[in-house]
GROMACS .gro file of N, CA and C in nm:
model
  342
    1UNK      N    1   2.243   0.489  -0.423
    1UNK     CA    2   2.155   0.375  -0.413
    1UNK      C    3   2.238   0.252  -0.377
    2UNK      N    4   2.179   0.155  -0.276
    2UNK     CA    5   2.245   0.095  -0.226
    2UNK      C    6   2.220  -0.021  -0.295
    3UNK      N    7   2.312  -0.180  -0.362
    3UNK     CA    8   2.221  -0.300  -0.421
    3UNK      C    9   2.262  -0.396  -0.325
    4UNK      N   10   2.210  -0.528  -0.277
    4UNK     CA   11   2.179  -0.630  -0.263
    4UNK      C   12   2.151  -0.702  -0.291
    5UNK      N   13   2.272  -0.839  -0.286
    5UNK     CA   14   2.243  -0.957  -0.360
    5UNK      C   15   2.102  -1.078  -0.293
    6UNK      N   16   2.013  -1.079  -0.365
    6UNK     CA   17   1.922  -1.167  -0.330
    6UNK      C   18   1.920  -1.286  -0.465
    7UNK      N   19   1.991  -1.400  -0.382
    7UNK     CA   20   1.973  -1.528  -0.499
    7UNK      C   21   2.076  -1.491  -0.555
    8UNK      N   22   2.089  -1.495  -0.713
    8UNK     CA   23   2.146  -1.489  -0.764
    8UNK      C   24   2.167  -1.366  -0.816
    9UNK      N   25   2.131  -1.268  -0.788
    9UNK     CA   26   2.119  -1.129  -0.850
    9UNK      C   27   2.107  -0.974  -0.770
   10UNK      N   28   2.175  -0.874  -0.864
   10UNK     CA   29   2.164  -0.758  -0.702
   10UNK      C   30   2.013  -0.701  -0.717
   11UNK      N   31   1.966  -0.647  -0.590
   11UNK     CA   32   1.869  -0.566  -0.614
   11UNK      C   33   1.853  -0.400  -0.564
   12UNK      N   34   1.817  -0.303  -0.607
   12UNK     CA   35   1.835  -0.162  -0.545
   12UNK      C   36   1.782  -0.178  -0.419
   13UNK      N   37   1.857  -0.114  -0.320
   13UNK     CA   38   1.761  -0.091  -0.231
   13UNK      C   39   1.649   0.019  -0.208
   14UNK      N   40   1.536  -0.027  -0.175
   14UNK     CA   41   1.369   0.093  -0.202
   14UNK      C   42   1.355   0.055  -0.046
   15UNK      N   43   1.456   0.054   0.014
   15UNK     CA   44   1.406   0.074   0.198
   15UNK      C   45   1.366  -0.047   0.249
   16UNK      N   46   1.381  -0.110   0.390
   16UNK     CA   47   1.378  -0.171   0.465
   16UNK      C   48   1.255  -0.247   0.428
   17UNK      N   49   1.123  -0.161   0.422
   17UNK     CA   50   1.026  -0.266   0.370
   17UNK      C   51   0.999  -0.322   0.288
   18UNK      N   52   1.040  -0.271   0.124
   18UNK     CA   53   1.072  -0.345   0.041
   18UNK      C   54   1.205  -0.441   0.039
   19UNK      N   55   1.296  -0.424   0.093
   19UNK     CA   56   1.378  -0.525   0.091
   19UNK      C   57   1.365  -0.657   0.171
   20UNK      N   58   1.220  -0.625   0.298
   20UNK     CA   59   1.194  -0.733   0.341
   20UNK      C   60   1.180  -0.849   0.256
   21UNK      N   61   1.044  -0.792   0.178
   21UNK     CA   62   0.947  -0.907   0.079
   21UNK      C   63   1.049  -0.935  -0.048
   22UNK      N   64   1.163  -0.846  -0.082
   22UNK     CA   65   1.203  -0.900  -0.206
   22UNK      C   66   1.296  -1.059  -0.090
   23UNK      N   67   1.333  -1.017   0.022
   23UNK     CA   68   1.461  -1.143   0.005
   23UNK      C   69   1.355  -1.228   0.039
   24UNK      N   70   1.182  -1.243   0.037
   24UNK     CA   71   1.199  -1.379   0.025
   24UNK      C   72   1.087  -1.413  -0.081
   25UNK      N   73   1.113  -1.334  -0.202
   25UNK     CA   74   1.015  -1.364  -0.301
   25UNK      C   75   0.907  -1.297  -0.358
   26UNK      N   76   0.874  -1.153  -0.265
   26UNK     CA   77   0.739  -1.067  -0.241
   26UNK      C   78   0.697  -1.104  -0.094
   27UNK      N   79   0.740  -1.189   0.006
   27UNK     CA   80   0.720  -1.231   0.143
   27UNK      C   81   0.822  -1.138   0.245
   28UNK      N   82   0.730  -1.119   0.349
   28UNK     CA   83   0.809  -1.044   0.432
   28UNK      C   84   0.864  -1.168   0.470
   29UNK      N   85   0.976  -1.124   0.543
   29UNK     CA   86   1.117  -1.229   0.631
   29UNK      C   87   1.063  -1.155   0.773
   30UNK      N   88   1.050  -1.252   0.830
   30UNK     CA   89   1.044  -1.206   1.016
   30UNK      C   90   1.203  -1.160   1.039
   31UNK      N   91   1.294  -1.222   1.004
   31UNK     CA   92   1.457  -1.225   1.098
   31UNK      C   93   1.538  -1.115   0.985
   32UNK      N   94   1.471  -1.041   0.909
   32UNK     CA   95   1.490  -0.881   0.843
   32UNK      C   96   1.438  -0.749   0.950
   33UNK      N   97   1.328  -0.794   0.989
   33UNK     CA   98   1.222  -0.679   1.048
   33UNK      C   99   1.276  -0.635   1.173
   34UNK      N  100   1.242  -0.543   1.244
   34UNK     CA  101   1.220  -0.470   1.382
   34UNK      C  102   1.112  -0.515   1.452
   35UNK      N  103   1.127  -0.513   1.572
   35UNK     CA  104   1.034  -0.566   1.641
   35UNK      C  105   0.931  -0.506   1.660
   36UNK      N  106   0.820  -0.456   1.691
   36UNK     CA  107   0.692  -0.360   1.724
   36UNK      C  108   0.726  -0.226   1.652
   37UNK      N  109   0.772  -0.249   1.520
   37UNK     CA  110   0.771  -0.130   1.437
   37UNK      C  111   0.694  -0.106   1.314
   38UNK      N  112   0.600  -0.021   1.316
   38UNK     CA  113   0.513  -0.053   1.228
   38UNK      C  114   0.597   0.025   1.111
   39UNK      N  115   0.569  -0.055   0.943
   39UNK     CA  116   0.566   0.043   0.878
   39UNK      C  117   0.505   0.028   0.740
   40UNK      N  118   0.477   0.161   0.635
   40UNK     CA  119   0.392   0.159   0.574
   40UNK      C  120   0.447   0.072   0.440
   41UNK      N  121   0.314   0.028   0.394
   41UNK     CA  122   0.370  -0.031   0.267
   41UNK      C  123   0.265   0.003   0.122
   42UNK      N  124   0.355   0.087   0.051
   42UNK     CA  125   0.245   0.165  -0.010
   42UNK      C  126   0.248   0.098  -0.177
   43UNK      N  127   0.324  -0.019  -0.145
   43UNK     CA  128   0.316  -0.123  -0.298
   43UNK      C  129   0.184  -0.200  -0.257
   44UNK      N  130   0.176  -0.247  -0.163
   44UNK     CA  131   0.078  -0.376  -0.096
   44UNK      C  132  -0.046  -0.327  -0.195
   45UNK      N  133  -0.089  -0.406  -0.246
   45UNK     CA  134  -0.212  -0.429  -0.332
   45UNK      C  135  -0.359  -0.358  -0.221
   46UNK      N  136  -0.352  -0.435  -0.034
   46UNK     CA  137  -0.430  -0.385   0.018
   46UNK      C  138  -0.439  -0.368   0.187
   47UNK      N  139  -0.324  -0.391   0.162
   47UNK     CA  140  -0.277  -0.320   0.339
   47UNK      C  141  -0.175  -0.261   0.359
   48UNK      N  142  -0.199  -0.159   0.429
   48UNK     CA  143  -0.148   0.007   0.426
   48UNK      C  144  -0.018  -0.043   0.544
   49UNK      N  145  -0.024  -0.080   0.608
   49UNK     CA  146   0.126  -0.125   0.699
   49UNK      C  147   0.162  -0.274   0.750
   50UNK      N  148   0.286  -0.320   0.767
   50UNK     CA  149   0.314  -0.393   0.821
   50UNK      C  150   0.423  -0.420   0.949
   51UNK      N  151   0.365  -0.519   1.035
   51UNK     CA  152   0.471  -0.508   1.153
   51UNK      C  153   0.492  -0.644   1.167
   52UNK      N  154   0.621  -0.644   1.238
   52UNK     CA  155   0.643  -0.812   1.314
   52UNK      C  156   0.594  -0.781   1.473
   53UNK      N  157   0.480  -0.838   1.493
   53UNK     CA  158   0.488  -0.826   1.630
   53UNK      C  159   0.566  -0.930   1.759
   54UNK      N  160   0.611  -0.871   1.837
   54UNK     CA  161   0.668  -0.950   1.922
   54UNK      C  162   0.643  -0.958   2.097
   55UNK      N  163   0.532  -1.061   2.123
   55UNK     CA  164   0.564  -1.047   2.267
   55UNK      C  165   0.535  -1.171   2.334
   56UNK      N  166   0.607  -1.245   2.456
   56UNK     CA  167   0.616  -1.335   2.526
   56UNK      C  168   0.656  -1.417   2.450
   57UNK      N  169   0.822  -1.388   2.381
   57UNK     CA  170   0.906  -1.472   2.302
   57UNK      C  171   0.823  -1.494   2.150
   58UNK      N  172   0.701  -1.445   2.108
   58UNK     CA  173   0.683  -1.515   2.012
   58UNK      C  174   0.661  -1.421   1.898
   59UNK      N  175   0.678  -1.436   1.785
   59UNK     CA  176   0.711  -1.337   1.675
   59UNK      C  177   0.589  -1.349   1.578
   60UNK      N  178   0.494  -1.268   1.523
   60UNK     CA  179   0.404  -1.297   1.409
   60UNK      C  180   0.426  -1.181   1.346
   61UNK      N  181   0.376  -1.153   1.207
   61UNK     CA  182   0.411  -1.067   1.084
   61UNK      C  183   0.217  -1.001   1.031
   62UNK      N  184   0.203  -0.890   1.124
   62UNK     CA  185   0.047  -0.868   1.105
   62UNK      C  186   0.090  -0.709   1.021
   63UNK      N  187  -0.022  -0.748   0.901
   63UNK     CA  188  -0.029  -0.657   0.830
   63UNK      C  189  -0.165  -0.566   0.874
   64UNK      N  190  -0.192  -0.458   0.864
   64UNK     CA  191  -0.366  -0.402   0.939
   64UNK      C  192  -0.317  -0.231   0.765
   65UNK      N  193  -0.445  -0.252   0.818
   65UNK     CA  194  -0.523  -0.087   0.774
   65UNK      C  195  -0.541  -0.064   0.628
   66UNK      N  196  -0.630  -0.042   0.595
   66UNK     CA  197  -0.684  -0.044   0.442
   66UNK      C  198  -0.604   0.069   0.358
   67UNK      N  199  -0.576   0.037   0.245
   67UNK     CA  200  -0.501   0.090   0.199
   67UNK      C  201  -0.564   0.234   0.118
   68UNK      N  202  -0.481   0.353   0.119
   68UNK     CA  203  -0.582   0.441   0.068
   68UNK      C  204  -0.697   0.531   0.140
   69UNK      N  205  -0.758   0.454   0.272
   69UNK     CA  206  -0.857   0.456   0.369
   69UNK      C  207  -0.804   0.605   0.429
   70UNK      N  208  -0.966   0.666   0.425
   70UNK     CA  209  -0.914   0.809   0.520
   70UNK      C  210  -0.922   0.806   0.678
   71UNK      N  211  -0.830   0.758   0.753
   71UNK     CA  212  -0.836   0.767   0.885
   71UNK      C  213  -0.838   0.885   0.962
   72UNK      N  214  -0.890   0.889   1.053
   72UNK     CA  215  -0.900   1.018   1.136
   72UNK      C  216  -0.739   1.067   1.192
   73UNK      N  217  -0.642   0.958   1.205
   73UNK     CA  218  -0.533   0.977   1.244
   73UNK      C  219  -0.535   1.045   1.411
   74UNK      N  220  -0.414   1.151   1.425
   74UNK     CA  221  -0.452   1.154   1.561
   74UNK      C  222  -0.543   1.255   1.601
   75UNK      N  223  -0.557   1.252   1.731
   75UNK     CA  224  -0.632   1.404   1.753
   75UNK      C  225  -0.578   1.541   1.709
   76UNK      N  226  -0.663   1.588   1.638
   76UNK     CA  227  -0.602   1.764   1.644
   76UNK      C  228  -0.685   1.863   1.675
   77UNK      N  229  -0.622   1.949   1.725
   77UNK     CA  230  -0.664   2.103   1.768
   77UNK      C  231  -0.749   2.146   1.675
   78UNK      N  232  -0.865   2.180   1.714
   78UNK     CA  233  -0.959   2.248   1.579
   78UNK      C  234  -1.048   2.123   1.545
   79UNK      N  235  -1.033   2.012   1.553
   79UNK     CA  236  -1.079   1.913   1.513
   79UNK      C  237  -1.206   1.891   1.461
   80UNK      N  238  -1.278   1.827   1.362
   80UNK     CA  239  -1.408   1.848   1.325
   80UNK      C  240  -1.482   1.715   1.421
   81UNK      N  241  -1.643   1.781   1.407
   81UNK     CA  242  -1.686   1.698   1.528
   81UNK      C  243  -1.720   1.526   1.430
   82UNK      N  244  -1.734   1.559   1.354
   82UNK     CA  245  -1.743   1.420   1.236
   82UNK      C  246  -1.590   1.335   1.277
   83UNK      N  247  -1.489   1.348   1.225
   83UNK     CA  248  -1.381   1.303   1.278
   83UNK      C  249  -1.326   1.250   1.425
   84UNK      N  250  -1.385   1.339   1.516
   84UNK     CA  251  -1.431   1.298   1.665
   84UNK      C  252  -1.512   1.166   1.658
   85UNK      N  253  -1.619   1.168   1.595
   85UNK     CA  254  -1.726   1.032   1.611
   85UNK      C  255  -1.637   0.907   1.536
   86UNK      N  256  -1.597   0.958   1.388
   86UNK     CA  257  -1.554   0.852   1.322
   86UNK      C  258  -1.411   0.754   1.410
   87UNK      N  259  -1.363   0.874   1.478
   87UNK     CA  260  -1.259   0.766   1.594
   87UNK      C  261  -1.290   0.707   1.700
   88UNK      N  262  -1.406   0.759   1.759
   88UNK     CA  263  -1.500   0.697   1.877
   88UNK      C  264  -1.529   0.567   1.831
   89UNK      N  265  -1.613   0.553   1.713
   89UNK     CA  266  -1.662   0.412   1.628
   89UNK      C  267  -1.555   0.360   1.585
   90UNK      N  268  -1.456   0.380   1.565
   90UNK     CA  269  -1.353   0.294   1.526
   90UNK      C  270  -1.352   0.204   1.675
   91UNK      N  271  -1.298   0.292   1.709
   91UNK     CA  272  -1.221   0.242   1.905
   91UNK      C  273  -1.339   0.157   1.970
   92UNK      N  274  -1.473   0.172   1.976
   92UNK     CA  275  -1.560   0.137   2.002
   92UNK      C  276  -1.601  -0.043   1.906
   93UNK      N  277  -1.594   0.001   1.801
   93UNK     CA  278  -1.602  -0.112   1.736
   93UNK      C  279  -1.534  -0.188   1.718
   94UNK      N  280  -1.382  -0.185   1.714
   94UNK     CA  281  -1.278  -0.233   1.756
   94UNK      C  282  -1.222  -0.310   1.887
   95UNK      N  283  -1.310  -0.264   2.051
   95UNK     CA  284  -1.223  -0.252   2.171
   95UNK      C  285  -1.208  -0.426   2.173
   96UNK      N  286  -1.236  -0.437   2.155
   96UNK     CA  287  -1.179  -0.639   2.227
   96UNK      C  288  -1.070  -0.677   2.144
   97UNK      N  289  -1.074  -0.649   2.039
   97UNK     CA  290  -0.931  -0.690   1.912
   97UNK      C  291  -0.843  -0.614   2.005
   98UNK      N  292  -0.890  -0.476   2.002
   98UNK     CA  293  -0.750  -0.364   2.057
   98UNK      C  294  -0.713  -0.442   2.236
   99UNK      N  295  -0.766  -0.520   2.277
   99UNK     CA  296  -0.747  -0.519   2.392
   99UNK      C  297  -0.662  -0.669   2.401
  100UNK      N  298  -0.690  -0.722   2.293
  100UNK     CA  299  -0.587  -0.895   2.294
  100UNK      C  300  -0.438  -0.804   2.366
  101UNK      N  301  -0.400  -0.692   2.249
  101UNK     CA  302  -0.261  -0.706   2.252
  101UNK      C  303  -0.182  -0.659   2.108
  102UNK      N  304  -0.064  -0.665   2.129
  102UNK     CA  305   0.065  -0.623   2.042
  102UNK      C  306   0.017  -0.754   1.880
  103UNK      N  307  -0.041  -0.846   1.931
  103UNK     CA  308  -0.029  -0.968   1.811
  103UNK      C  309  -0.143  -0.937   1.782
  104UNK      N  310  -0.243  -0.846   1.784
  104UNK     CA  311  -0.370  -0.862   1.673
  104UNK      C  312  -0.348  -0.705   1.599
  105UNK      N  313  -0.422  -0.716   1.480
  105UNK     CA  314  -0.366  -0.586   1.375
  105UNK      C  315  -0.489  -0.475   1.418
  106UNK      N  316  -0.587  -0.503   1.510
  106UNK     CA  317  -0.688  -0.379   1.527
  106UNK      C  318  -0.579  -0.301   1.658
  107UNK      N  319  -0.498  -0.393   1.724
  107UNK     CA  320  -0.406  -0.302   1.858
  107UNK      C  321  -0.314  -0.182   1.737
  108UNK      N  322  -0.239  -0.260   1.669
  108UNK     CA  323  -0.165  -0.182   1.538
  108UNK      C  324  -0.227  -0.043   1.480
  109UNK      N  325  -0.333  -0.092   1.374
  109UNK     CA  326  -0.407  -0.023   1.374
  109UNK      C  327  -0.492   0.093   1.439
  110UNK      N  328  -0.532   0.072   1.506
  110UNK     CA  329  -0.546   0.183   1.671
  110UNK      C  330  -0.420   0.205   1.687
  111UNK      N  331  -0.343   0.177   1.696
  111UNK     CA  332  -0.215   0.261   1.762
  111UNK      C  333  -0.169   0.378   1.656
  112UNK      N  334  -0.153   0.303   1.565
  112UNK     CA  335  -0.090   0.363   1.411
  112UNK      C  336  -0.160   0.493   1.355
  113UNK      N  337  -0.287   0.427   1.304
  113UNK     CA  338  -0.395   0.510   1.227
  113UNK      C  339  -0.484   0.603   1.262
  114UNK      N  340  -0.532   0.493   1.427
  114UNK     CA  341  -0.642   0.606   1.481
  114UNK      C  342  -0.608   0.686   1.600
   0.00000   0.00000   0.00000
């Protein structure tokens, strides 16, 4: 186990995403993160991942996807036809968020989950 001094004190390291929010309090740090990398955060009270998104120089910190939530995830072989619809209505109900771009959390989300 690896520790890190944050402030005045070390802390274990519990992986990249928790060590985001501890160095700045329970807050993610943008200038810790990866750029368009999503990842899960399974402390978060109520969102299931977080990313820094980055594009045309500019950096934001979008968290997306309900925590716990049964997503259809990706397509699979065999697939039930319920699961088919429930990703149609996602994508469908979703398409204009998914279509801004890398900086809104329904593009994330769709990318990630559904």
């Amino acid at each position: 186990m690896v520790t890190h001094l944050v402030g005045a004190k070390h802390v274990e390291d519990k992986g990249y995403t928790e060590r985001w929010e501890m160095a700045r309090g329970g807050k993610a740090s943008k200038k810790d993160m990866p750029c368009n990398k999503p990842k899960r955060t399974p402390d978060h009270p109520k969102k299931s991942h977080i990313v820094k998104a980055c594009e045309n120089g500019k950096e934001k910190i979008i968290r997306f996807g309900e925590q716990g939530a049964k997503t259809a995830g990706k397509p699979k072989k065999g697939e039930s036809e319920a699961m088919k619809k429930k990703r149609a209505s996602f994508k469908a109900r979703h398409r204009k968020n998914i279509k801004k771009g890398k900086m809104s959390a329904a593009y994330w989300a769709d990318r990630t989950k559904w």
